[in-house]
Amino acid sequence: RAQANAKAMEKFGRLREALEPRGPAGIAGLAGQGGHPLAAFLVRVMFCMFAEHAGMLRQNAFTEYVEASRSDGGDLASRLGRLFEALDMPPEAGAGRGLLSDELRESEYADGGLFAERLEIPEFDGRARGIILDCAGHGWNSVCPAVFGSLYQSVMDKTRRREIGAHYTGEASVLKLIGPLFLHGLRDELGLAGGSPEKLAGFLAKLSSLRFLDPACGCGNFLTVAYRELRLLELEARMLLHATGKNWLGARLVRNVSADQFSGIELEDFPCRIARAGMRLAERQLDLSAGGSAARYGARPPLKRGANIVCGNALALDWEPALPKSGPAYVFGNPPYSGARIMTRGQKADLGRVFGNMPGLGSLDYVTGWFKKAADCAEGPGVRCAFVSTSSVVQGLQPAILWKPLMESGIRINFGVRSFKWPGEAEGKAAVHCVIIGFSRAASCRELNQYLLKGPAAFLGNRTAPLSGVPELHFGNVPADDGNYLFTRAQRDEFARKEPGAAGLFRPWAGAKEFIGGQERYCLWLGDSPPGELKRMPEVLRRIEAVRRFRLASRRESTRRLAETPTRFLFESLPCRESLAVPRVSSAGRGYVPIGFLPPSVMAGDILLAPGAGLYHFGVLSSGVHMAWVRIVSGRLKSDFRYSIGIVYNNFPWPDPSQKKRAKVERAAKGVLDARQESAGSSLAGLYDQRTMPAGLAAAHRELDGAVAGAYGFRSKAMSDEAVVTCLMQMHRKLAEGGPAAAPEAD
């Protein structure tokens, strides 16, 4: 099926490329609902191709209709327009349908609003006509209607998609969520029913009692795939029942599973229509595959306009009507991902409506609103929930802010899939780093904490000082200068040529980019330079004035106040001794965050500094143990690690080793620095790229990993990240409670 889906999308990609230059210019709205006319047209065409294989149109009716057009495609746009009008004409419009031509009169009403608007259709030529016929010849019986979402989002305006946080979810990814949520359990239950007619009948009755809600359903991919899987389970159960001698396709037998059991909420209007159409097509496909004809299988009436799929703001609507007062129900989906710093005012208001005045609300991503609403709906153990989410809800600040009140209210995390790339089947294969989290008020045999690790909850607050007795970590410098005080070597030399008196005011500068990439950069550091001296340097004064104007234009009052002292930085860090340097942002593709030392002569930018830290501290922070902590606990900037003082460093539980083990860590740490020196001239970026890391440096890090694992008392240096961090969390809890720092033994 995945191969058939991909092939269908490939064919429609060719059709899109042929029609896009010939269609409506730009990204126009569809009835003011943010739709894309080309996307709407392609979805309608795909629907017709499904329909002629699903009994909603006569077999091959659409193909023959296109074949009857002129070979140059000149009349195809107008013919398709007439077909779309016919498909939007309900049976009760008797007079109107009576005016249809013979080839259109047999078309069935496609309710749900998919064909409601009169759409500007791209003009065809012979090539585009040939492509649409090639698409029609695809085996649509083997394609899942969930590809509607892929097609729509492949054409949807990327700006609009980013604004609403939409991400298409492919079929394989949907199965990754609904499997542990309900599908695996139902399959196990069917297996236990064996050949017992009573148990099989009970299983079928249970299937009909289940309710499903996707409160961010988009084009309906979760609903369509879940509906199909439930129908396939029903079909398997009926076959087993038939094997016991019972009549499983009798005329009086109506199928148990109905599309009416599935509900959805979606902000955008046209995706709602796609979701309704996809559910209807899935219903028809499954009816035909089960019994050869919809009539033989007790087909229910088609979906009515607006039935089950509601267009609206899920965080403003009541979800309760879609969920039963008692009995099993499942809330699932892939809510929008807008980050805390890029949300619109409306999205911030949505979170305020859901969370109230909860402390820390400003640090939560938009997706967390769905977790809170679902938790509020899950009043009893019968309601189980699972969402795809950005990994941020289990990293950085958000785990404690979101999960602490939810868990205190009785919510338990029943299963989870840790951070992975969530691929869509839409064009471009855009990937977002996500997690899957299943939760409810029902206890499970393997409950997880808010980091999706086995064990009790460990809420890591934003600590102001290290948990262990180690040097404090501080921020580097924050110029807030719009780049006016930062120079490359060439820019520095040119500036000094124009303003010789400023040559002595330059100091080496290292932000994370320069520190890791080995780039040479300089800062014009005015510090406490006397005003009289500055006034004699017009080029310097121009830079000062540019900084002053930049700060005055800021939206932040605190930055505007800084305009009064434009020669000073927003934040200044000038240690008088060598400091351990930790980049605030580093690629997650490296096995280790490149950490090193900076002399006091170098001014640090977005680097965290620990003045006075030595080889031992460098060794522990450069180890696999610490990296396991970083990978699970730290926040992310896109996919990169965002190392923080309050969450990552100050909460990190350090070992309390013997002098012998501490010395071993220090020797291994020096070995890492010596191995770097053997490749003098190479940047840390090159040294720590997993493709180019020197063998000697890799060996030195393995030695260091073993030494640090030994300092913790871990019996194996090959422990998984989850095992390491589970032990560290136990240590953290003991240290936070004032207990001993000894690490628990672990294999």
XYZ file of C-alpha atoms in Angstrom:
747
model
C 0.000 0.000 0.000
C 2.822 2.435 0.808
C 4.290 1.834 -2.640
C 0.899 2.444 -4.281
C 0.482 5.675 -2.279
C 3.933 6.892 -3.310
C 3.314 6.067 -6.969
C 0.003 7.945 -6.916
C 1.721 11.005 -5.453
C 4.481 10.789 -8.048
C 1.916 10.809 -10.874
C 0.017 13.725 -9.378
C 3.294 15.564 -8.911
C 3.732 15.438 -12.689
C 0.179 16.721 -13.161
C 0.795 19.572 -10.750
C 3.996 20.576 -12.565
C 2.127 20.581 -15.885
C -0.783 22.680 -14.593
C 0.833 25.094 -12.136
C 2.140 27.530 -14.778
C -1.287 27.466 -16.493
C -3.440 27.957 -13.406
C -4.552 30.952 -11.319
C -1.638 33.248 -10.501
C -0.315 33.242 -6.977
C -1.792 31.690 -3.859
C -5.436 32.734 -3.906
C -7.938 32.076 -1.135
C -10.708 29.521 -1.581
C -13.907 31.153 -0.323
C -11.840 33.076 2.195
C -10.802 29.888 3.958
C -7.097 29.888 3.143
C -7.385 27.207 0.451
C -5.258 26.939 -2.667
C -7.166 26.690 -5.980
C -4.705 24.293 -7.591
C -4.685 22.088 -4.480
C -8.486 22.096 -4.442
C -8.621 21.167 -8.118
C -6.135 18.314 -7.772
C -7.949 16.921 -4.737
C -11.210 16.938 -6.685
C -9.603 15.136 -9.614
C -8.114 12.537 -7.268
C -11.527 12.063 -5.664
C -13.035 11.314 -9.075
C -10.369 8.699 -9.743
C -11.109 7.039 -6.413
C -14.850 7.327 -7.047
C -14.853 5.413 -10.322
C -13.231 2.489 -8.505
C -15.426 2.732 -5.399
C -18.868 2.648 -6.995
C -19.620 6.364 -6.565
C -19.191 6.733 -10.312
C -19.708 4.000 -12.883
C -16.538 1.931 -13.388
C -14.125 3.941 -15.596
C -16.731 6.711 -15.966
C -14.249 9.493 -15.148
C -11.566 8.040 -17.413
C -14.020 7.772 -20.295
C -15.253 11.302 -19.605
C -11.697 12.666 -19.961
C -11.047 10.500 -23.022
C -14.097 12.066 -24.675
C -12.442 15.487 -24.548
C -10.456 16.910 -27.445
C -6.969 15.483 -27.864
C -5.410 18.931 -27.440
C -7.163 19.314 -24.049
C -8.756 22.590 -25.112
C -12.224 21.733 -23.776
C -11.178 19.661 -20.749
C -11.298 22.514 -18.219
C -14.898 23.338 -19.087
C -15.894 19.644 -19.103
C -14.384 19.127 -15.651
C -16.190 22.217 -14.415
C -19.525 20.690 -15.480
C -18.620 17.385 -13.818
C -17.758 19.139 -10.549
C -21.129 20.925 -10.630
C -22.916 17.605 -11.137
C -21.078 16.008 -8.218
C -22.249 18.877 -5.993
C -25.888 18.384 -6.975
C -27.900 16.402 -4.362
C -30.572 13.902 -5.396
C -33.345 16.199 -4.172
C -32.347 18.735 -6.831
C -34.442 16.722 -9.278
C -35.024 19.414 -11.875
C -31.387 20.395 -11.914
C -30.159 16.834 -12.259
C -32.673 16.315 -15.029
C -30.876 18.940 -17.083
C -27.577 17.079 -16.877
C -26.274 15.286 -19.947
C -26.486 11.505 -20.031
C -22.791 11.096 -19.223
C -23.138 13.256 -16.093
C -26.597 12.213 -14.855
C -25.323 8.927 -13.423
C -22.724 10.659 -11.216
C -23.485 10.337 -7.512
C -23.786 13.341 -5.219
C -20.445 13.863 -3.442
C -21.651 15.348 -0.175
C -19.361 16.920 2.403
C -18.702 20.171 0.543
C -15.681 19.080 -1.509
C -17.249 20.393 -4.738
C -19.213 23.295 -3.247
C -17.227 26.259 -4.645
C -17.115 27.175 -8.309
C -13.397 26.842 -8.850
C -11.215 28.481 -11.476
C -9.789 25.466 -13.325
C -6.365 25.559 -15.038
C -6.366 25.376 -18.820
C -5.206 22.046 -20.272
C -3.070 21.198 -23.233
C -2.503 17.814 -24.836
C 0.387 16.947 -22.501
C -1.577 17.740 -19.327
C -4.548 15.763 -20.691
C -2.262 12.775 -21.241
C -0.922 13.020 -17.697
C -4.406 13.086 -16.167
C -5.300 9.943 -18.131
C -2.100 8.302 -16.910
C -3.074 9.197 -13.335
C -6.553 7.775 -13.870
C -5.037 4.471 -14.958
C -3.362 4.014 -11.561
C -4.686 1.188 -9.356
C -6.737 3.369 -7.004
C -8.272 0.419 -5.171
C -4.881 -0.144 -3.535
C -4.362 3.515 -2.545
C -5.397 4.818 0.884
C -7.581 7.973 0.755
C -5.152 9.456 3.311
C -3.038 10.568 0.322
C -5.511 13.465 -0.057
C -3.663 15.152 2.804
C -0.314 14.630 1.132
C -1.570 16.081 -2.132
C -3.196 19.095 -0.478
C -0.181 20.024 1.627
C 2.250 19.544 -1.254
C 0.540 22.492 -2.941
C -0.598 24.466 0.105
C 1.065 27.822 0.658
C 4.149 27.147 2.802
C 3.751 30.456 4.642
C 0.185 29.596 5.609
C 1.222 26.069 6.600
C 3.923 27.445 8.905
C 1.535 30.024 10.362
C -1.022 27.431 11.463
C 1.640 24.846 12.360
C 0.278 22.200 9.970
C 2.280 19.047 9.306
C 1.060 16.247 7.080
C 1.190 12.783 8.648
C 1.833 9.772 6.423
C 0.084 6.442 6.813
C 3.072 4.600 8.272
C 3.478 7.316 10.890
C -0.215 7.185 11.808
C 0.144 3.453 12.460
C 3.093 4.183 14.759
C 0.691 6.072 17.043
C -2.586 4.157 16.801
C -0.786 0.831 17.203
C 0.079 1.179 20.902
C -2.951 3.375 21.570
C -5.608 0.809 20.634
C -4.790 -1.318 17.595
C -2.305 -3.726 19.207
C -4.650 -4.334 22.138
C -7.608 -5.035 19.852
C -5.544 -7.459 17.774
C -4.480 -9.283 20.933
C -8.103 -9.418 22.064
C -9.171 -10.848 18.706
C -6.452 -13.476 18.994
C -7.699 -14.499 22.421
C -11.249 -14.855 21.058
C -10.028 -17.811 19.001
C -12.922 -19.797 17.532
C -15.460 -18.909 20.213
C -18.659 -17.506 18.601
C -19.607 -15.808 21.853
C -16.235 -14.072 22.238
C -16.157 -13.087 18.574
C -19.667 -11.644 18.813
C -18.620 -9.757 21.931
C -15.532 -8.465 20.136
C -17.673 -7.197 17.240
C -20.028 -5.521 19.680
C -17.070 -3.842 21.362
C -15.805 -2.494 18.028
C -19.149 -0.779 17.488
C -18.953 0.873 20.928
C -15.586 2.565 20.433
C -15.412 6.300 19.765
C -12.539 8.221 18.185
C -11.732 11.937 18.135
C -8.948 13.737 16.287
C -9.149 17.346 17.537
C -6.633 18.572 14.938
C -7.647 16.325 12.087
C -6.353 18.308 9.110
C -7.225 16.341 5.976
C -8.336 13.371 8.066
C -5.343 11.056 7.766
C -5.554 9.716 11.329
C -9.300 9.212 11.089
C -9.160 7.518 7.686
C -6.372 5.099 8.602
C -7.887 4.317 12.013
C -11.286 3.673 10.413
C -9.738 1.361 7.828
C -7.829 -0.628 10.466
C -10.959 -1.034 12.573
C -12.928 -2.242 9.553
C -10.171 -4.738 8.707
C -10.302 -6.084 12.271
C -14.061 -6.378 11.934
C -13.688 -8.239 8.638
C -11.186 -10.654 10.191
C -13.523 -11.266 13.137
C -16.449 -11.972 10.814
C -14.357 -14.421 8.812
C -13.464 -16.243 12.039
C -17.121 -16.181 13.015
C -18.064 -17.560 9.605
C -15.596 -20.393 10.145
C -17.633 -21.420 13.199
C -20.667 -21.928 10.951
C -22.278 -18.521 11.515
C -23.563 -16.474 8.575
C -21.241 -13.457 8.534
C -22.599 -11.760 5.397
C -26.273 -12.430 5.866
C -28.789 -9.989 4.423
C -29.962 -9.027 7.911
C -26.447 -8.394 9.181
C -25.376 -4.755 9.236
C -21.686 -4.009 9.775
C -20.681 -3.054 13.283
C -18.062 -0.398 12.573
C -19.423 2.878 11.250
C -17.824 6.121 10.178
C -20.187 7.758 12.673
C -17.873 6.531 15.438
C -15.162 8.923 14.213
C -15.110 12.667 14.880
C -12.695 15.413 14.011
C -12.068 19.123 14.561
C -10.098 21.201 12.066
C -9.445 24.938 11.891
C -9.326 25.206 8.085
C -12.473 24.708 6.015
C -11.191 22.933 2.907
C -9.174 20.287 4.806
C -12.441 19.508 6.640
C -14.054 18.796 3.295
C -11.120 16.606 2.282
C -11.437 14.684 5.553
C -15.138 14.035 4.939
C -14.459 12.916 1.384
C -11.603 10.664 2.500
C -13.765 8.969 5.107
C -16.526 8.387 2.599
C -14.154 6.906 0.040
C -12.551 4.690 2.672
C -16.032 3.520 3.624
C -16.872 2.633 0.029
C -13.521 0.935 -0.609
C -13.930 -1.257 2.439
C -17.562 -2.088 1.677
C -16.587 -3.300 -1.774
C -13.539 -5.259 -0.631
C -15.581 -6.917 2.131
C -18.627 -8.026 0.206
C -18.200 -7.352 -3.479
C -20.876 -4.670 -3.366
C -21.936 -2.069 -0.868
C -25.510 -3.399 -0.823
C -24.457 -6.928 0.199
C -22.566 -5.589 3.175
C -25.347 -3.550 4.645
C -23.906 -0.194 3.566
C -24.976 2.742 5.667
C -26.042 6.092 4.166
C -23.167 8.300 2.989
C -21.638 10.914 5.261
C -23.746 14.043 5.479
C -22.417 17.584 5.222
C -20.536 18.412 8.391
C -21.208 15.046 10.044
C -18.471 14.195 12.570
C -15.926 16.628 11.076
C -16.331 20.093 12.614
C -14.640 23.214 11.279
C -13.488 25.379 14.155
C -10.813 26.205 16.717
C -10.270 23.049 18.761
C -8.931 25.011 21.729
C -12.122 27.078 21.842
C -14.631 24.258 21.226
C -16.075 21.718 23.654
C -14.780 18.201 22.904
C -17.229 16.446 25.196
C -20.019 15.923 22.597
C -17.668 13.729 20.538
C -16.846 11.487 23.508
C -19.177 9.032 25.262
C -20.151 9.585 28.873
C -19.013 6.031 29.545
C -17.222 3.388 27.542
C -13.945 3.370 25.673
C -12.874 6.366 23.616
C -9.630 7.493 22.005
C -8.358 11.028 21.426
C -5.414 11.205 19.062
C -3.771 13.175 16.285
C -0.979 15.474 15.216
C -1.745 18.976 16.590
C -0.074 22.135 15.227
C 3.462 22.836 16.369
C 3.925 26.617 16.673
C 6.723 27.352 19.149
C 6.363 29.538 22.224
C 8.384 32.360 20.663
C 6.647 32.421 17.269
C 2.997 31.995 18.214
C 0.467 34.538 17.013
C -1.525 36.603 19.491
C -4.549 34.438 18.761
C -2.620 31.261 19.546
C -1.344 32.755 22.798
C -4.923 33.641 23.677
C -5.932 30.037 22.940
C -3.380 28.739 25.448
C -4.535 31.284 28.008
C -8.098 30.022 27.532
C -6.994 26.435 28.132
C -4.422 26.876 30.923
C -5.629 30.028 32.646
C -2.909 31.912 34.511
C -0.687 28.902 35.036
C 2.932 29.823 35.917
C 5.357 29.316 33.027
C 2.646 29.518 30.372
C 4.802 31.795 28.202
C 7.350 28.994 27.730
C 4.856 26.428 26.392
C 4.442 25.570 22.706
C 1.028 25.740 21.067
C 0.729 21.939 20.903
C 0.529 21.734 24.707
C -3.014 23.126 24.576
C -4.176 19.835 23.049
C -2.533 17.847 25.854
C -4.330 19.927 28.486
C -7.730 19.756 26.741
C -7.384 16.004 26.248
C -6.385 15.518 29.883
C -9.451 17.490 30.982
C -11.662 15.256 28.807
C -10.090 12.043 30.098
C -12.130 12.012 33.291
C -12.202 8.235 33.588
C -9.934 5.342 32.650
C -12.009 4.654 29.518
C -10.614 7.667 27.637
C -7.094 7.202 26.319
C -5.130 9.821 24.433
C -2.039 9.984 22.248
C -0.515 12.816 20.268
C 2.398 13.408 18.010
C 4.247 16.422 19.330
C 7.416 18.341 18.907
C 10.124 16.908 21.150
C 10.114 20.200 23.053
C 7.325 18.973 25.371
C 9.787 16.463 26.868
C 12.883 18.685 26.749
C 14.143 21.851 28.352
C 11.749 23.920 30.451
C 8.463 22.473 29.211
C 8.380 19.016 30.878
C 8.062 20.457 34.372
C 5.658 23.237 33.356
C 3.306 20.971 31.390
C 3.506 17.569 33.027
C 3.771 18.413 36.712
C 0.183 19.732 37.037
C -1.162 17.057 34.689
C 0.441 14.235 36.658
C -0.655 15.760 39.947
C -4.220 15.660 38.581
C -3.923 11.908 37.935
C -2.652 11.754 34.344
C -0.201 8.946 33.600
C 2.015 8.507 30.546
C 1.218 4.995 29.332
C 3.596 4.764 26.382
C 5.952 6.898 24.358
C 8.227 6.964 21.349
C 11.298 9.085 21.976
C 12.577 11.802 19.667
C 12.686 10.823 15.995
C 12.219 12.403 12.597
C 8.539 12.403 11.700
C 8.464 12.239 7.915
C 5.506 13.367 5.846
C 4.752 11.891 2.469
C 4.233 15.379 1.051
C 6.616 16.829 -1.493
C 9.999 17.776 -0.072
C 9.873 15.145 2.709
C 9.959 17.840 5.373
C 10.843 16.291 8.716
C 10.199 17.559 12.223
C 11.779 16.074 15.346
C 8.869 14.609 17.260
C 7.762 12.290 20.012
C 4.623 10.206 20.441
C 3.049 10.345 23.890
C 0.160 8.157 25.029
C -1.549 9.169 28.282
C -4.682 8.666 30.337
C -5.879 8.394 33.927
C -5.498 4.619 33.809
C -2.451 3.002 35.371
C -0.286 0.818 33.149
C 2.354 -1.784 33.824
C 5.110 0.385 32.383
C 4.428 4.001 33.235
C 6.863 6.597 31.952
C 7.959 9.912 33.384
C 7.771 13.201 31.520
C 11.052 12.442 29.721
C 9.503 9.207 28.404
C 11.835 7.177 30.601
C 10.761 4.285 32.784
C 10.576 5.369 36.374
C 9.028 8.023 38.608
C 8.570 11.615 37.513
C 11.600 13.855 37.967
C 10.677 17.485 37.456
C 13.782 19.479 36.671
C 13.172 23.080 37.616
C 15.189 26.028 36.385
C 17.816 25.899 39.147
C 19.795 29.032 39.977
C 22.876 27.153 41.249
C 24.469 23.758 40.515
C 22.970 20.753 42.288
C 26.505 19.495 42.891
C 29.489 21.427 44.225
C 31.036 22.450 40.915
C 32.008 25.830 39.403
C 29.055 27.936 38.346
C 28.323 28.439 34.661
C 27.705 31.972 33.382
C 26.493 33.574 30.184
C 28.936 35.108 27.776
C 28.505 38.602 26.353
C 25.314 39.841 24.702
C 26.146 42.986 22.689
C 22.615 43.926 21.465
C 24.422 45.969 18.806
C 22.869 44.846 15.490
C 26.358 43.680 14.522
C 27.941 47.128 14.721
C 30.651 46.097 17.188
C 31.586 42.773 15.534
C 34.177 42.493 12.746
C 35.962 39.945 10.595
C 39.724 40.294 10.385
C 39.461 42.174 7.069
C 36.748 44.465 8.420
C 38.804 45.164 11.534
C 41.879 46.073 9.492
C 39.863 48.361 7.192
C 38.233 50.070 10.173
C 41.594 50.573 11.886
C 42.989 52.070 8.659
C 40.215 54.677 8.703
C 40.347 55.144 12.474
C 43.897 54.373 13.694
C 43.057 55.382 17.249
C 40.585 52.497 17.517
C 43.155 49.757 16.783
C 43.761 49.133 20.485
C 40.041 48.780 21.233
C 39.645 45.486 19.384
C 39.578 42.148 21.214
C 39.234 38.596 19.853
C 35.613 37.451 19.820
C 34.215 33.913 19.942
C 30.566 33.047 19.665
C 29.490 29.410 19.335
C 29.911 29.591 15.554
C 33.448 30.974 15.765
C 34.442 28.699 18.654
C 33.304 25.517 16.902
C 34.086 26.558 13.355
C 37.497 28.059 14.083
C 36.563 31.382 12.509
C 38.469 34.544 13.360
C 36.377 37.438 14.562
C 36.863 40.593 16.611
C 34.829 42.855 18.856
C 35.149 46.625 19.141
C 35.158 46.798 22.939
C 34.574 50.360 24.121
C 34.055 49.439 27.764
C 34.884 52.402 29.950
C 36.658 54.395 27.229
C 36.621 58.102 28.217
C 34.067 60.210 26.295
C 36.758 62.647 25.246
C 38.726 59.843 23.607
C 35.657 58.508 21.790
C 34.741 61.959 20.459
C 38.073 62.132 18.651
C 37.107 59.023 16.607
C 34.265 59.830 14.143
C 34.070 56.249 12.777
C 33.601 54.920 16.286
C 30.953 57.579 16.985
C 29.043 56.471 13.903
C 28.980 52.902 15.261
C 27.840 54.124 18.679
C 25.022 56.139 17.104
C 23.920 53.137 15.008
C 23.718 51.009 18.172
C 21.782 53.717 19.985
C 19.207 53.965 17.183
C 18.909 50.176 16.953
C 18.130 49.890 20.641
C 15.629 52.764 20.570
C 13.717 50.945 17.820
C 13.303 47.796 19.917
C 9.887 46.641 21.106
C 11.378 45.778 24.493
C 11.476 48.548 27.046
C 14.608 47.076 28.665
C 16.464 47.277 25.334
C 15.263 50.843 24.719
C 16.670 51.828 28.113
C 20.046 50.485 26.982
C 20.114 53.225 24.346
C 21.195 55.521 27.179
C 24.511 53.613 27.414
C 25.234 52.565 23.799
C 28.910 51.824 24.461
C 28.031 49.005 26.880
C 26.625 45.551 26.136
C 23.247 44.225 27.184
C 25.132 41.643 29.236
C 28.861 41.644 29.913
C 31.057 38.758 31.028
C 34.760 39.483 31.427
C 36.401 36.738 33.496
C 39.957 37.455 34.633
C 41.113 33.835 34.271
C 40.801 30.915 31.875
C 37.258 29.567 31.571
C 35.704 26.325 30.457
C 33.588 27.197 27.407
C 30.338 25.421 26.449
C 28.576 26.537 23.227
C 24.925 27.340 23.869
C 23.905 25.771 20.548
C 25.565 22.772 18.930
C 24.612 20.321 16.198
C 22.824 17.187 17.377
C 24.686 15.329 14.633
C 27.875 15.328 16.713
C 28.572 12.621 19.250
C 29.801 15.246 21.721
C 29.217 18.945 22.317
C 32.640 20.487 21.480
C 33.782 21.932 24.807
C 37.096 23.685 25.416
C 38.899 26.462 27.241
C 39.041 30.188 26.488
C 41.718 32.578 27.771
C 40.528 35.830 29.398
C 41.776 37.785 26.383
C 38.964 36.329 24.234
C 35.478 37.772 24.635
C 32.778 35.098 24.517
C 29.465 35.532 22.717
C 26.756 32.848 22.849
C 29.041 30.630 24.912
C 28.573 29.622 28.537
C 31.617 30.121 30.751
C 32.818 28.381 33.899
C 35.810 30.398 35.180
C 38.261 28.283 37.144
C 36.928 24.932 35.920
C 39.691 22.398 35.297
C 40.481 19.136 33.547
C 38.119 17.110 35.705
C 35.136 19.304 34.840
C 36.104 19.310 31.174
C 36.318 15.522 31.280
C 32.905 14.925 32.827
C 31.168 17.431 30.542
C 32.900 15.930 27.477
C 31.850 12.379 28.343
C 29.201 10.043 27.005
C 27.427 10.136 30.374
C 26.935 13.876 30.175
C 25.979 13.654 26.502
C 23.222 11.159 27.349
C 21.875 13.771 29.779
C 22.123 16.511 27.131
C 20.357 14.452 24.472
C 17.360 13.760 26.712
C 17.114 16.837 28.935
C 18.262 19.792 26.833
C 15.990 21.914 24.717
C 16.391 22.219 20.969
C 16.865 24.960 18.422
C 15.396 23.170 15.411
C 17.281 19.892 15.827
C 20.393 21.376 17.485
C 21.130 21.060 21.193
C 20.321 24.196 23.172
C 22.506 23.913 26.271
C 21.060 25.795 29.236
C 22.461 26.713 32.620
C 19.317 26.320 34.743
C 18.003 23.057 33.271
C 20.953 21.135 31.837
C 24.015 22.181 33.845
C 22.644 23.097 37.264
C 20.487 19.952 37.461
C 23.221 17.597 36.277
C 24.241 15.217 39.112
C 28.019 14.953 39.262
C 29.771 11.872 40.651
C 31.629 11.852 43.946
C 34.611 9.686 42.978
C 37.682 8.650 44.916
C 40.893 10.588 44.262
C 42.108 7.691 42.139
C 39.037 7.714 39.898
C 39.099 11.518 39.676
C 42.715 11.424 38.570
C 41.809 8.829 35.939
C 39.163 11.184 34.546
C 41.689 14.035 34.453
C 44.276 11.913 32.608
C 41.664 10.825 30.085
C 40.513 14.443 29.660
C 44.089 15.528 28.939
C 44.274 12.695 26.428
C 41.323 14.228 24.555
C 42.993 17.655 24.500
C 46.282 16.099 23.332
C 44.460 14.237 20.557
C 42.980 17.533 19.398
C 46.448 19.060 19.289
C 47.603 16.292 16.972
C 45.225 17.807 14.418
C 46.224 21.411 15.125
C 44.728 23.687 12.515
C 41.501 21.681 12.321
C 38.366 23.281 13.697
C 36.271 21.656 16.407
C 33.572 21.313 13.755
C 35.873 19.133 11.668
C 37.246 17.212 14.622
C 33.765 16.324 15.928
C 32.062 15.616 12.617
C 31.331 11.895 12.861
C 32.475 11.489 9.245
C 35.874 13.131 9.766
C 36.671 12.610 13.462
C 40.327 11.447 13.740
C 40.774 7.914 14.997
C 43.047 9.121 17.795
C 40.452 11.568 19.075
C 37.709 8.926 18.916
C 39.900 6.538 20.925
C 40.649 9.268 23.486
C 36.933 9.889 23.959
C 36.266 6.191 24.439
C 38.898 6.186 27.155
C 37.293 9.228 28.752
C 33.826 7.670 28.559
C 35.070 4.643 30.459
C 36.782 6.765 33.101
C 33.690 8.882 33.726
C 31.396 5.836 33.792
C 33.739 4.364 36.384
C 33.605 7.575 38.428
C 29.812 7.164 38.594
C 30.064 3.503 39.471
C 28.322 2.379 36.307
C 29.277 -1.208 35.557
C 29.086 -0.768 31.788
C 30.276 2.134 29.646
C 27.997 0.864 26.849
C 24.740 1.683 28.642
C 21.952 3.216 26.556
C 21.085 6.886 26.982
C 17.822 5.863 28.646
C 19.601 3.635 31.168
C 22.202 6.303 31.963
C 19.674 9.092 32.425
C 17.361 6.879 34.488
C 20.266 6.374 36.913
C 21.120 10.087 36.816
C 17.504 10.965 37.593
C 17.638 8.743 40.664
C 20.835 10.482 41.713
C 19.216 13.859 41.097
C 16.286 12.997 43.344
C 18.577 11.896 46.182
C 20.767 14.990 45.863
C 17.745 17.289 45.721
C 16.473 15.654 48.916
C 19.836 16.132 50.566
C 20.854 12.465 50.354
C 24.130 10.873 49.213
C 25.258 11.360 45.619
C 26.258 7.747 45.017
C 24.975 6.431 41.689
C 22.783 3.327 41.686
C 24.331 0.259 40.150
C 23.223 -0.492 36.612
C 24.171 -2.982 33.956
